[in-house]
């Protein structure tokens, strides 16, 4: 072929134009000029692959006639390494054509197509053209890569300039600042302008910060030079990226320093003041919520929710072998209900706070103390405590609780019942531990008003039996298993039958006769006693309506009935339905029922009295404050507790029991009360009661409790005076 001869400087100039092109258009124009300088008039078309390698676009189409190529073939060639596209018809006669890919490394950047006139006597035209095209394609690809890098650098620089982040670049080997953007100077307005800042080291900048007083680090205030030395050391240790939260003045920033592979360092500060304030408010709110969730608002102690999570944590630690044993004290206050009922709940809350604070201050170290609810507290020790230490700790708590409480000019004492349980080993069940401590507390409460009990497996068996008994009691109501028995009462002077006391009996189909002292306490604890009491009242009135009108029936009243403001209506209905005169009904109240207060009970009893019924105080002398009750409440009768007759010895008339019996009878006479003694089992007891002037008596000597049918027979058979009946029997 005929090749044009060009000087070396012209060739260099053409190559530089291609290498230094500032746009794709300029690049491909320079390539066409170089080709035409060598080949003469040519047709040129260039395609560029997008950076994601998903499509191909036409970037240049120069010369005439146009090169006609199917676009789909071009895409297949460049994107999928398909066959070289075919030129369509339309090239002038004698024009040669060739093509080449623009490749950088293994990446295809695009492709160029060339067509030019060729003389007939040219030799090896295809080889020369192919070689020429390959060289220009290699040069064009390099230029296209450089062009994209320059464009990317420009875009990055523009982004850095416009960024709201405060950005500064330091040159390698501590060359100082080589770039800072406007945002950086807004964060640090005390710095010189961007031009004057060039060359300043990062320690120079920190010195300006110290002079401006915007650094809040305590070390910077205490020892500025030590602070600068610390910042220098951090910079020297920087290999990749360092990150910290930095406070400057009243602003908070995320401060990052990054070292590039070339050694330059970029420093960025992102303003997170609003986020930091929001997070601070959120943390404060979370703290408040946690306080609401896990702190008892009344006492300030940890509450049940905290306790349950704490127990779960202890369970995990025990399973992992990190904790060997756990001991639980379950503490229940005694007498707190009286405080609430007498002085009100506000007063009671104050007392709870005082008692809780006392116990908390008296706790040993390494223990957890919570208010579980109401007047119940739980103390947990992360160890298995010896029996001796258990006793010391329990007595310490009892002493603390039992100490006098002075509040609003009032002084009183509370007690406590404590249940203790402990467990150890990886397989320990802490949920059962809590139940065991609760069971032990229940046993302590039954034993004494201020005591403690350590859990024994027998307690669980007892509780299971108790639960079974509760179920049987409920079934007994449904199946009418309860029955009233009647024990006769006599006038000691005339020996005449005056009435009967109604006593509840339970004949269970499997258990047989269940003692009242077994099921009555359970019914009182489970609030079933009121249902039983209502039934007893109705049945007793109904049965007494069949007796002579000079006989009365005595019915025991439970604490719940005494407190029920509607119980007077229940009494009226029972009398009306049975057709019984009010004078034939006597209600017996044990003095222990009156412990919880006075005014409400007095009003209740006075209401009953207005109905015309008789009211008796039972178990007099057994304990508490009988004498004060006799003066405060309008009782008609006092019933001497059976324990005095049981201890009576006719051979020792000056014995304490005999003296007390005589004193109570004399007191009753003085107050104008009818006095009755229960538990008469021997004739000498009866004779003594007659001698001291006791009005009435009942007991096995005079008649055992009997069913309703036998009671009617008893009335018919023994309407004779008592003394004749005794001789007959």
CSV table of N, CA and C in Angstrom, one decimal, residues 31-94:
chain,number,residue,atom,x,y,z
A,31,UNK,N,-8.7,10.8,17.1
A,31,UNK,CA,-8.4,9.5,16.5
A,31,UNK,C,-8.6,9.5,15.0
A,32,UNK,N,-9.7,10.2,14.6
A,32,UNK,CA,-10.0,10.3,13.2
A,32,UNK,C,-8.9,11.1,12.4
A,33,UNK,N,-8.5,12.2,13.1
A,33,UNK,CA,-7.5,13.1,12.4
A,33,UNK,C,-6.2,12.3,12.2
A,34,UNK,N,-5.9,11.5,13.3
A,34,UNK,CA,-4.6,10.8,13.2
A,34,UNK,C,-4.7,9.7,12.0
A,35,UNK,N,-5.9,9.1,11.9
A,35,UNK,CA,-6.1,8.1,10.9
A,35,UNK,C,-6.0,8.7,9.5
A,36,UNK,N,-6.7,9.8,9.4
A,36,UNK,CA,-6.8,10.5,8.0
A,36,UNK,C,-5.4,11.0,7.6
A,37,UNK,N,-4.6,11.4,8.7
A,37,UNK,CA,-3.3,11.9,8.3
A,37,UNK,C,-2.4,10.8,7.7
A,38,UNK,N,-2.7,9.6,8.1
A,38,UNK,CA,-1.9,8.4,7.6
A,38,UNK,C,-2.6,7.8,6.4
A,39,UNK,N,-3.9,7.7,6.5
A,39,UNK,CA,-4.7,6.9,5.4
A,39,UNK,C,-5.4,7.8,4.4
A,40,UNK,N,-5.6,9.0,4.8
A,40,UNK,CA,-6.3,9.9,3.9
A,40,UNK,C,-7.8,9.8,4.3
A,41,UNK,N,-8.7,10.3,3.5
A,41,UNK,CA,-10.1,10.4,3.8
A,41,UNK,C,-10.7,9.0,4.3
A,42,UNK,N,-11.4,9.1,5.5
A,42,UNK,CA,-11.8,7.8,6.1
A,42,UNK,C,-13.2,8.0,6.7
A,43,UNK,N,-13.9,6.9,6.8
A,43,UNK,CA,-15.2,6.9,7.6
A,43,UNK,C,-14.9,6.3,8.9
A,44,UNK,N,-15.5,6.8,10.0
A,44,UNK,CA,-15.2,6.4,11.4
A,44,UNK,C,-16.4,6.4,12.2
A,45,UNK,N,-16.6,5.3,13.0
A,45,UNK,CA,-17.7,5.1,13.9
A,45,UNK,C,-17.1,4.5,15.2
A,46,UNK,N,-17.6,5.1,16.4
A,46,UNK,CA,-17.1,4.6,17.7
A,46,UNK,C,-18.3,4.3,18.6
A,47,UNK,N,-18.2,3.2,19.3
A,47,UNK,CA,-19.2,2.8,20.3
A,47,UNK,C,-18.5,2.7,21.7
A,48,UNK,N,-19.3,3.1,22.7
A,48,UNK,CA,-18.8,3.0,24.1
A,48,UNK,C,-19.7,2.1,25.0
A,49,UNK,N,-19.1,1.3,25.8
A,49,UNK,CA,-19.8,0.4,26.7
A,49,UNK,C,-20.0,1.2,28.0
A,50,UNK,N,-21.2,1.1,28.6
A,50,UNK,CA,-21.4,1.9,29.9
A,50,UNK,C,-20.7,1.1,31.0
A,51,UNK,N,-20.4,1.9,32.1
A,51,UNK,CA,-19.5,1.3,33.2
A,51,UNK,C,-20.1,0.0,33.8
A,52,UNK,N,-21.5,-0.1,33.7
A,52,UNK,CA,-22.1,-1.3,34.3
A,52,UNK,C,-22.1,-2.5,33.3
A,53,UNK,N,-21.6,-2.3,32.1
A,53,UNK,CA,-21.6,-3.3,31.1
A,53,UNK,C,-22.9,-3.9,30.8
A,54,UNK,N,-23.9,-3.0,30.7
A,54,UNK,CA,-25.3,-3.5,30.4
A,54,UNK,C,-25.8,-3.0,29.0
A,55,UNK,N,-25.1,-2.0,28.5
A,55,UNK,CA,-25.6,-1.5,27.2
A,55,UNK,C,-24.4,-0.8,26.4
A,56,UNK,N,-24.7,-0.6,25.2
A,56,UNK,CA,-23.7,0.0,24.3
A,56,UNK,C,-24.3,1.3,23.6
A,57,UNK,N,-23.6,2.4,23.6
A,57,UNK,CA,-24.1,3.6,22.9
A,57,UNK,C,-23.2,4.0,21.8
A,58,UNK,N,-23.7,4.7,20.8
A,58,UNK,CA,-22.9,5.3,19.7
A,58,UNK,C,-22.4,6.6,20.2
A,59,UNK,N,-21.1,6.8,20.1
A,59,UNK,CA,-20.5,8.0,20.6
A,59,UNK,C,-19.9,8.9,19.5
A,60,UNK,N,-19.5,8.3,18.3
A,60,UNK,CA,-19.0,9.1,17.2
A,60,UNK,C,-19.3,8.5,15.9
A,61,UNK,N,-19.7,9.3,14.9
A,61,UNK,CA,-20.0,8.8,13.6
A,61,UNK,C,-19.6,9.9,12.6
A,62,UNK,N,-18.3,9.8,12.1
A,62,UNK,CA,-17.7,10.8,11.2
A,62,UNK,C,-17.5,10.2,9.8
A,63,UNK,N,-17.4,11.2,8.9
A,63,UNK,CA,-17.0,10.8,7.5
A,63,UNK,C,-18.3,10.5,6.7
A,64,UNK,N,-18.0,10.3,5.3
A,64,UNK,CA,-19.1,10.0,4.4
A,64,UNK,C,-18.5,9.1,3.3
A,65,UNK,N,-19.3,8.1,2.9
A,65,UNK,CA,-20.6,7.7,3.4
A,65,UNK,C,-20.6,7.0,4.8
A,66,UNK,N,-21.7,7.0,5.4
A,66,UNK,CA,-21.8,6.5,6.8
A,66,UNK,C,-21.6,5.0,6.7
A,67,UNK,N,-21.0,4.5,7.8
A,67,UNK,CA,-20.8,3.1,8.0
A,67,UNK,C,-22.1,2.5,8.6
A,68,UNK,N,-22.7,1.5,7.9
A,68,UNK,CA,-24.0,1.0,8.3
A,68,UNK,C,-23.8,-0.4,8.9
A,69,UNK,N,-24.0,-0.4,10.3
A,69,UNK,CA,-23.8,-1.7,11.1
A,69,UNK,C,-25.0,-2.0,11.9
A,70,UNK,N,-25.4,-3.2,12.0
A,70,UNK,CA,-26.5,-3.6,12.8
A,70,UNK,C,-26.2,-3.4,14.3
A,71,UNK,N,-26.9,-2.6,15.1
A,71,UNK,CA,-26.6,-2.4,16.5
A,71,UNK,C,-26.6,-3.6,17.4
A,72,UNK,N,-27.5,-4.6,17.1
A,72,UNK,CA,-27.5,-5.8,17.9
A,72,UNK,C,-26.2,-6.6,17.8
A,73,UNK,N,-25.7,-6.6,16.6
A,73,UNK,CA,-24.4,-7.3,16.4
A,73,UNK,C,-23.3,-6.6,17.1
A,74,UNK,N,-23.3,-5.3,17.2
A,74,UNK,CA,-22.3,-4.5,17.9
A,74,UNK,C,-22.4,-4.9,19.4
A,75,UNK,N,-23.6,-4.9,20.0
A,75,UNK,CA,-23.7,-5.2,21.4
A,75,UNK,C,-23.3,-6.6,21.7
A,76,UNK,N,-23.6,-7.6,20.8
A,76,UNK,CA,-23.2,-9.0,21.0
A,76,UNK,C,-21.7,-9.1,20.9
A,77,UNK,N,-21.1,-8.3,20.1
A,77,UNK,CA,-19.6,-8.3,19.9
A,77,UNK,C,-18.9,-7.8,21.1
A,78,UNK,N,-19.4,-6.6,21.6
A,78,UNK,CA,-18.7,-5.9,22.7
A,78,UNK,C,-19.1,-6.5,24.1
A,79,UNK,N,-20.3,-6.8,24.3
A,79,UNK,CA,-20.8,-7.3,25.6
A,79,UNK,C,-20.6,-8.8,25.8
A,80,UNK,N,-20.8,-9.6,24.8
A,80,UNK,CA,-20.8,-11.0,24.9
A,80,UNK,C,-19.7,-11.7,24.1
A,81,UNK,N,-18.7,-10.9,23.6
A,81,UNK,CA,-17.6,-11.5,22.9
A,81,UNK,C,-18.1,-12.3,21.7
A,82,UNK,N,-19.1,-11.7,21.0
A,82,UNK,CA,-19.6,-12.4,19.8
A,82,UNK,C,-18.8,-12.2,18.6
A,83,UNK,N,-19.2,-12.6,17.4
A,83,UNK,CA,-18.5,-12.5,16.2
A,83,UNK,C,-18.4,-11.0,15.7
A,84,UNK,N,-17.4,-10.7,14.9
A,84,UNK,CA,-17.3,-9.3,14.4
A,84,UNK,C,-18.5,-8.9,13.6
A,85,UNK,N,-19.1,-7.8,13.8
A,85,UNK,CA,-20.3,-7.4,13.0
A,85,UNK,C,-20.0,-7.2,11.5
A,86,UNK,N,-21.0,-7.5,10.7
A,86,UNK,CA,-20.9,-7.3,9.2
A,86,UNK,C,-21.3,-5.9,8.8
A,87,UNK,N,-20.5,-5.3,7.9
A,87,UNK,CA,-20.8,-4.0,7.4
A,87,UNK,C,-22.0,-4.2,6.4
A,88,UNK,N,-23.0,-3.4,6.4
A,88,UNK,CA,-24.0,-3.5,5.4
A,88,UNK,C,-23.5,-2.8,4.1
A,89,UNK,N,-24.3,-3.1,3.0
A,89,UNK,CA,-23.9,-2.5,1.7
A,89,UNK,C,-24.0,-0.9,1.9
A,90,UNK,N,-23.2,-0.2,1.0
A,90,UNK,CA,-23.3,1.2,1.0
A,90,UNK,C,-22.0,1.9,1.0
A,91,UNK,N,-20.9,1.1,1.2
A,91,UNK,CA,-19.5,1.7,1.1
A,91,UNK,C,-19.2,1.9,-0.4
A,92,UNK,N,-18.4,2.9,-0.7
A,92,UNK,CA,-18.0,3.2,-2.0
A,92,UNK,C,-17.1,2.0,-2.5
A,93,UNK,N,-17.2,1.9,-3.8
A,93,UNK,CA,-16.3,0.9,-4.4
A,93,UNK,C,-14.9,1.1,-4.1
A,94,UNK,N,-14.2,0.1,-3.7
A,94,UNK,CA,-12.7,0.2,-3.5
A,94,UNK,C,-12.4,0.6,-2.0
